[in-house]
PDB file of C-alpha atoms in Angstrom:
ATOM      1  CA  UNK A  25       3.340  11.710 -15.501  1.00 89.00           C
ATOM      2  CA  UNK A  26       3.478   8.203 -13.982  1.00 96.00           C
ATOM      3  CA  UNK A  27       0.446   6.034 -12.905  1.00 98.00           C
ATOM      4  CA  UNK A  28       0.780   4.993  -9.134  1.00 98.00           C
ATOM      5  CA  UNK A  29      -1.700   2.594  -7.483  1.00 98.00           C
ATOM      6  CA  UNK A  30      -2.214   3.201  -3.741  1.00 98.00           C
ATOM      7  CA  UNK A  31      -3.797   0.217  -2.622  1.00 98.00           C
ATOM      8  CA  UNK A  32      -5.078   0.107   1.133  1.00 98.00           C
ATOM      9  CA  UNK A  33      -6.465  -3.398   2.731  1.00 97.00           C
ATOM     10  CA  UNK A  34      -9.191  -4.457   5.405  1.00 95.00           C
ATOM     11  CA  UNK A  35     -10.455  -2.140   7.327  1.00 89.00           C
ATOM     12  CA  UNK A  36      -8.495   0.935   6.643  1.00 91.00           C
ATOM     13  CA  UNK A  37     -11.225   3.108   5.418  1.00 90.00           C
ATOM     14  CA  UNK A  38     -12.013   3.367   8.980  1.00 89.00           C
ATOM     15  CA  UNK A  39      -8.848   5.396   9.836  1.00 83.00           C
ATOM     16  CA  UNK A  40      -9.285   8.405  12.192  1.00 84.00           C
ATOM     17  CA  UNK A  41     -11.892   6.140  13.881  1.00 85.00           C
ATOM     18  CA  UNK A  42      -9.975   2.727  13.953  1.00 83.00           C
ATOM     19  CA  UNK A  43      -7.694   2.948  17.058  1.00 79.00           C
ATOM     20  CA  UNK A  44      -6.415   6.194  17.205  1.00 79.00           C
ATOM     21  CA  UNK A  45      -4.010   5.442  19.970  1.00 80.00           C
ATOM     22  CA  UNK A  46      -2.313   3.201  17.219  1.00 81.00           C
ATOM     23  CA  UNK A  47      -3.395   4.312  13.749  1.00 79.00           C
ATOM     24  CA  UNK A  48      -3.472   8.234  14.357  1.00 77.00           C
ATOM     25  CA  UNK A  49      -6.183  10.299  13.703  1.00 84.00           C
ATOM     26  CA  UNK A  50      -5.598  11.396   9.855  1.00 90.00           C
ATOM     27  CA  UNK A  51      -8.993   9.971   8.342  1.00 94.00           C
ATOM     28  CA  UNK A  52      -8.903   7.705   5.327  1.00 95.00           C
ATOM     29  CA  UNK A  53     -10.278  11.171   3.384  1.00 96.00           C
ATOM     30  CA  UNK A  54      -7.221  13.202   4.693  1.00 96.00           C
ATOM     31  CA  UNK A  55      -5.123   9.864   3.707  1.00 97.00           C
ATOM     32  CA  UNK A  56      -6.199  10.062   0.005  1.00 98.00           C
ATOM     33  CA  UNK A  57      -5.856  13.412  -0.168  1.00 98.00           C
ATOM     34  CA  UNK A  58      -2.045  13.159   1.548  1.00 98.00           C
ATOM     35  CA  UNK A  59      -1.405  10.903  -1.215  1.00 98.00           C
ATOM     36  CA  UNK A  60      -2.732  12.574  -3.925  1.00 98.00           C
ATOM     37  CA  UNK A  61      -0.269  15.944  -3.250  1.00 98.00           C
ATOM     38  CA  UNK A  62       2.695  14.066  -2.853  1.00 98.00           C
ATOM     39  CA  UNK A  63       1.969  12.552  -6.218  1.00 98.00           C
ATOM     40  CA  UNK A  64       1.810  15.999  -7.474  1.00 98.00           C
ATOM     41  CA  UNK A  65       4.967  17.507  -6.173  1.00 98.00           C
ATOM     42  CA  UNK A  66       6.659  13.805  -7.539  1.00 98.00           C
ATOM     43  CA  UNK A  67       4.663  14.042 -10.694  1.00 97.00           C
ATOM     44  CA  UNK A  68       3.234  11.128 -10.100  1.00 98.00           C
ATOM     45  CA  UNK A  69      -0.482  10.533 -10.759  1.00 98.00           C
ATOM     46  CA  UNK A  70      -1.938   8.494  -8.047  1.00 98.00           C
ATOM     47  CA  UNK A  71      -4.989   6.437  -7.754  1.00 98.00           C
ATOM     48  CA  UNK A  72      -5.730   5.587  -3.744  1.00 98.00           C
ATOM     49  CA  UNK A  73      -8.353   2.371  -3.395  1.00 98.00           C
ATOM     50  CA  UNK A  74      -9.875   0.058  -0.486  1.00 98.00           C
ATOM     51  CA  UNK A  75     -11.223  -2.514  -0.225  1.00 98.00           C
ATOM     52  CA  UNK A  76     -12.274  -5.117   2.565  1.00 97.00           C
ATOM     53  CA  UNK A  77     -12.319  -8.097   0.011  1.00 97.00           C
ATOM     54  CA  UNK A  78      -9.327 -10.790  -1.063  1.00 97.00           C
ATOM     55  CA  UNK A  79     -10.370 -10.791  -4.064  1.00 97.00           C
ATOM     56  CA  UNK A  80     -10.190  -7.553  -5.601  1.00 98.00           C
ATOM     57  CA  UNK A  81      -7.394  -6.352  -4.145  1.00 98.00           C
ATOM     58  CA  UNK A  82      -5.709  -9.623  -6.278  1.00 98.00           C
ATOM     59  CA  UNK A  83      -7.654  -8.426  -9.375  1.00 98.00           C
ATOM     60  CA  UNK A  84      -6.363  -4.570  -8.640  1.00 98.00           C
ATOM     61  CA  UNK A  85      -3.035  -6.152  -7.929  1.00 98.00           C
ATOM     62  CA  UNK A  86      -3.411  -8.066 -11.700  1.00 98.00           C
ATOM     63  CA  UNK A  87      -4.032  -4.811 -13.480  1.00 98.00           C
ATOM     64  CA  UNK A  88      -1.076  -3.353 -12.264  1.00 98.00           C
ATOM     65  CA  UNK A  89       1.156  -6.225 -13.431  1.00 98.00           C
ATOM     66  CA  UNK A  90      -0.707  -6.315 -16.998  1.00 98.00           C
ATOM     67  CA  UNK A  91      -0.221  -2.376 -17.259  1.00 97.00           C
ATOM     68  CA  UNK A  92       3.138  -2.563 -15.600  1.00 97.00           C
ATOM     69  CA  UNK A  93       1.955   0.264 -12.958  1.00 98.00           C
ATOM     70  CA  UNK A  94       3.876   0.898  -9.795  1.00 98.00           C
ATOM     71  CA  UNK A  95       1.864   0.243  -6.459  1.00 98.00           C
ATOM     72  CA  UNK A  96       2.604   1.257  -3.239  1.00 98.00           C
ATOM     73  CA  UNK A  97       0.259  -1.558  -1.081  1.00 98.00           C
ATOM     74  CA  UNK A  98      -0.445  -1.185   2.556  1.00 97.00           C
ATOM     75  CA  UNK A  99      -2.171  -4.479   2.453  1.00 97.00           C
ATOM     76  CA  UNK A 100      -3.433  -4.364   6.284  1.00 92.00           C
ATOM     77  CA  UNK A 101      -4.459  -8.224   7.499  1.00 90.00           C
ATOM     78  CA  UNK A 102      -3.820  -9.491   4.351  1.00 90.00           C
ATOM     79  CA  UNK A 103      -0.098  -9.169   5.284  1.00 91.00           C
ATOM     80  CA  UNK A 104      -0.012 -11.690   7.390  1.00 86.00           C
ATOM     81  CA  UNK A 105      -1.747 -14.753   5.888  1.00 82.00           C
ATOM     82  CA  UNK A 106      -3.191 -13.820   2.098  1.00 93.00           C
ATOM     83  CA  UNK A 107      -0.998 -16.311  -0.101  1.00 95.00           C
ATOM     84  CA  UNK A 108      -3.437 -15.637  -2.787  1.00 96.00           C
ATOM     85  CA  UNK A 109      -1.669 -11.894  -2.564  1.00 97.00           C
ATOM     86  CA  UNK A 110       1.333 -13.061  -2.626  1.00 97.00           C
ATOM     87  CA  UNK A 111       1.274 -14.505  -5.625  1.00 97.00           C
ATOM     88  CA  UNK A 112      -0.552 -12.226  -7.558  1.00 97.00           C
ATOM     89  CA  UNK A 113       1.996  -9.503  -5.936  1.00 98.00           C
ATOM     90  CA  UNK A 114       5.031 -12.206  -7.445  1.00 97.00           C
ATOM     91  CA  UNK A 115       3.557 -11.033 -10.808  1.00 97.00           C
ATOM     92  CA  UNK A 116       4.033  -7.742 -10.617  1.00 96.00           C
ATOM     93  CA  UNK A 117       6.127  -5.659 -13.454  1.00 97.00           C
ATOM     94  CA  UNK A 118       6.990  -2.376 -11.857  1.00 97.00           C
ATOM     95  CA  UNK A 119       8.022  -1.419  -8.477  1.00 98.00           C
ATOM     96  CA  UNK A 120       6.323  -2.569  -5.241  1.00 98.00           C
ATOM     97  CA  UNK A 121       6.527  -0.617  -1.777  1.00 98.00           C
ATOM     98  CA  UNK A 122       4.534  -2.480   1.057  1.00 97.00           C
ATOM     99  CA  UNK A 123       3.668   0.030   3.488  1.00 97.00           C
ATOM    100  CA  UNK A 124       2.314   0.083   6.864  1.00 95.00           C
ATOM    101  CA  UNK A 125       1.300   2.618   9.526  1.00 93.00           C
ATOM    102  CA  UNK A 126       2.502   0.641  12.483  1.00 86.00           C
ATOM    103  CA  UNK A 127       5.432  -0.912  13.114  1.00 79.00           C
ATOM    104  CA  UNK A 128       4.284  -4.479  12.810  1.00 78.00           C
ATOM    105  CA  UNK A 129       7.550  -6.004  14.086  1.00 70.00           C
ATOM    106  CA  UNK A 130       6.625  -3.512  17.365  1.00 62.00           C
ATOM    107  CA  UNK A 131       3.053  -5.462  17.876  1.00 71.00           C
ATOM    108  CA  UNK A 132       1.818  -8.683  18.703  1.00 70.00           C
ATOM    109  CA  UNK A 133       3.645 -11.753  17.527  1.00 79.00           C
ATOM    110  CA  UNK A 134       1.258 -12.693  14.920  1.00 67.00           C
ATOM    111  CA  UNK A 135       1.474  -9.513  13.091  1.00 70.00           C
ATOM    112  CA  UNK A 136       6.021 -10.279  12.645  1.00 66.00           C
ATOM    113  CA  UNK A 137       5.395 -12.683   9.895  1.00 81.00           C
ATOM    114  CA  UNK A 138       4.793 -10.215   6.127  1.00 88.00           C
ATOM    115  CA  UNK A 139       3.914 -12.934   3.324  1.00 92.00           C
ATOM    116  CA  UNK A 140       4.396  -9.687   1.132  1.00 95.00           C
ATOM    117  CA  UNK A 141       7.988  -8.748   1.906  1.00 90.00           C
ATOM    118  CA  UNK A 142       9.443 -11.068   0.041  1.00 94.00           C
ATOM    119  CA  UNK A 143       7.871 -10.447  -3.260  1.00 96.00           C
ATOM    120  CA  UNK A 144       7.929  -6.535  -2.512  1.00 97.00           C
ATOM    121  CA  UNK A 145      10.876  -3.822  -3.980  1.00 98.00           C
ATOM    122  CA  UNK A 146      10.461  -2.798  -0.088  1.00 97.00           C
ATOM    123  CA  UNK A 147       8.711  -1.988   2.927  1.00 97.00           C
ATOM    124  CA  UNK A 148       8.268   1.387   4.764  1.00 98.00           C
ATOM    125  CA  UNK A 149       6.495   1.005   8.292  1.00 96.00           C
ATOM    126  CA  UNK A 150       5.946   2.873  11.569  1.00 94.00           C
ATOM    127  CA  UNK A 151       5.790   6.249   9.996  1.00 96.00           C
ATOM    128  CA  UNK A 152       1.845   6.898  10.538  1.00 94.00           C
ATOM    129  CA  UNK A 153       0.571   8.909   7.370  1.00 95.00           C
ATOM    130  CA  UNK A 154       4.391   9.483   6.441  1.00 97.00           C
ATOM    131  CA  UNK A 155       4.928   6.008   5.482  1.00 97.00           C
ATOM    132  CA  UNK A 156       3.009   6.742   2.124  1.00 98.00           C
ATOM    133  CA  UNK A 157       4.865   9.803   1.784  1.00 98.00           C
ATOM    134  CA  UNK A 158       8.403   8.095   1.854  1.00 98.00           C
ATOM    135  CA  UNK A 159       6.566   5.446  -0.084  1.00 98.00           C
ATOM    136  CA  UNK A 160       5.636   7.361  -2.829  1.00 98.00           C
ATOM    137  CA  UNK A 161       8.797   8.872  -3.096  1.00 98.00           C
ATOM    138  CA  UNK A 162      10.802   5.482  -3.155  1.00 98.00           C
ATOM    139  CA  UNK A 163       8.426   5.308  -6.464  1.00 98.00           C
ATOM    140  CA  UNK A 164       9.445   8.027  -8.012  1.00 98.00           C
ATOM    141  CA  UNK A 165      12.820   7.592  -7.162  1.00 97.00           C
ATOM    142  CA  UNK A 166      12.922   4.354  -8.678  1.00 97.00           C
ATOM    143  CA  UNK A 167      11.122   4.839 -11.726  1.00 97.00           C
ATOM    144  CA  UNK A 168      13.697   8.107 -11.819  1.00 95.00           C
ATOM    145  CA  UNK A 169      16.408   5.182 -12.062  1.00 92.00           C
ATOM    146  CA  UNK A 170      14.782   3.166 -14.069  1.00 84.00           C
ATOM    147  CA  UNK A 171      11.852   4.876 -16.314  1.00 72.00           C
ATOM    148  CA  UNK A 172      10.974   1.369 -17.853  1.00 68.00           C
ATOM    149  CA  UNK A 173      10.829  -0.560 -14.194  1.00 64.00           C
TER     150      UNK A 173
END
């Protein structure tokens, strides 16, 4: 069974409460456990974090690369502006599926520009909850593909 990372940025253990109209109402709970039973039915074993702070999300971000672990990284805010992301992300040894809720490229201007896209295997966005789905099973596809990736 593979080791997936989900890793989830600013503010998103607030889902369900966090601007429904946009975000949905699946709580950051029912998130995790979404997660968690695709993993299963991929046979995938999947770890789902938050966290508010830069920094570890670049030291999470570093023990996937040094363990070679596949992430699937809805990096929130940090999308937009975290360089220090970016190139802890450029490190990365296994595959790496930015993922977003929204549609960024649907919201305001600011929220266009990814830093992470460039340095990620791909992105899945607009989906709601079902963007980690298809996430995690762009993972398993490509570790399918490629068991050593």
């Amino acid at each position: 069974m593979s080791r997936v990372l989900v890793l989830n940025g600013p503010n998103l253990r607030r889902l369900g409460v966090r601007e429904p109209d946009k975000y949905g109402t699946t709580s950051f709970e029912e998130l995790v456990a979404l997660c968690r039973d695709t993993g299963r039915r991929l046979d995938l074993s999947v770890e789902v974090r938050q966290t508010d702070d830069e920094a570890e999300m670049v030291h999470w971000v570093h023990q996937a690369a040094d363990e070679r672990i596949p992430v699937v990284l809805n990096p929130a805010a940090f999308t937009h502006y975290s360089y220090s992301l970016r190139d802890a992300l450029a490190q990365r040894t296994a595959p790496l599926i930015e993922v977003h809720i929204t549609n960024p490229a649907a919201r305001e201007e600011f929220r266009h520009t990814s830093v992470v896209a460039g340095v990620a295997t791909g992105t899945i966005a607009g989906f709601g909850a079902m963007s980690y789905v298809l996430a995690l099973q762009a993972v398993a596809e490509l570790l399918a593909e490629n068991p050593t990736a």
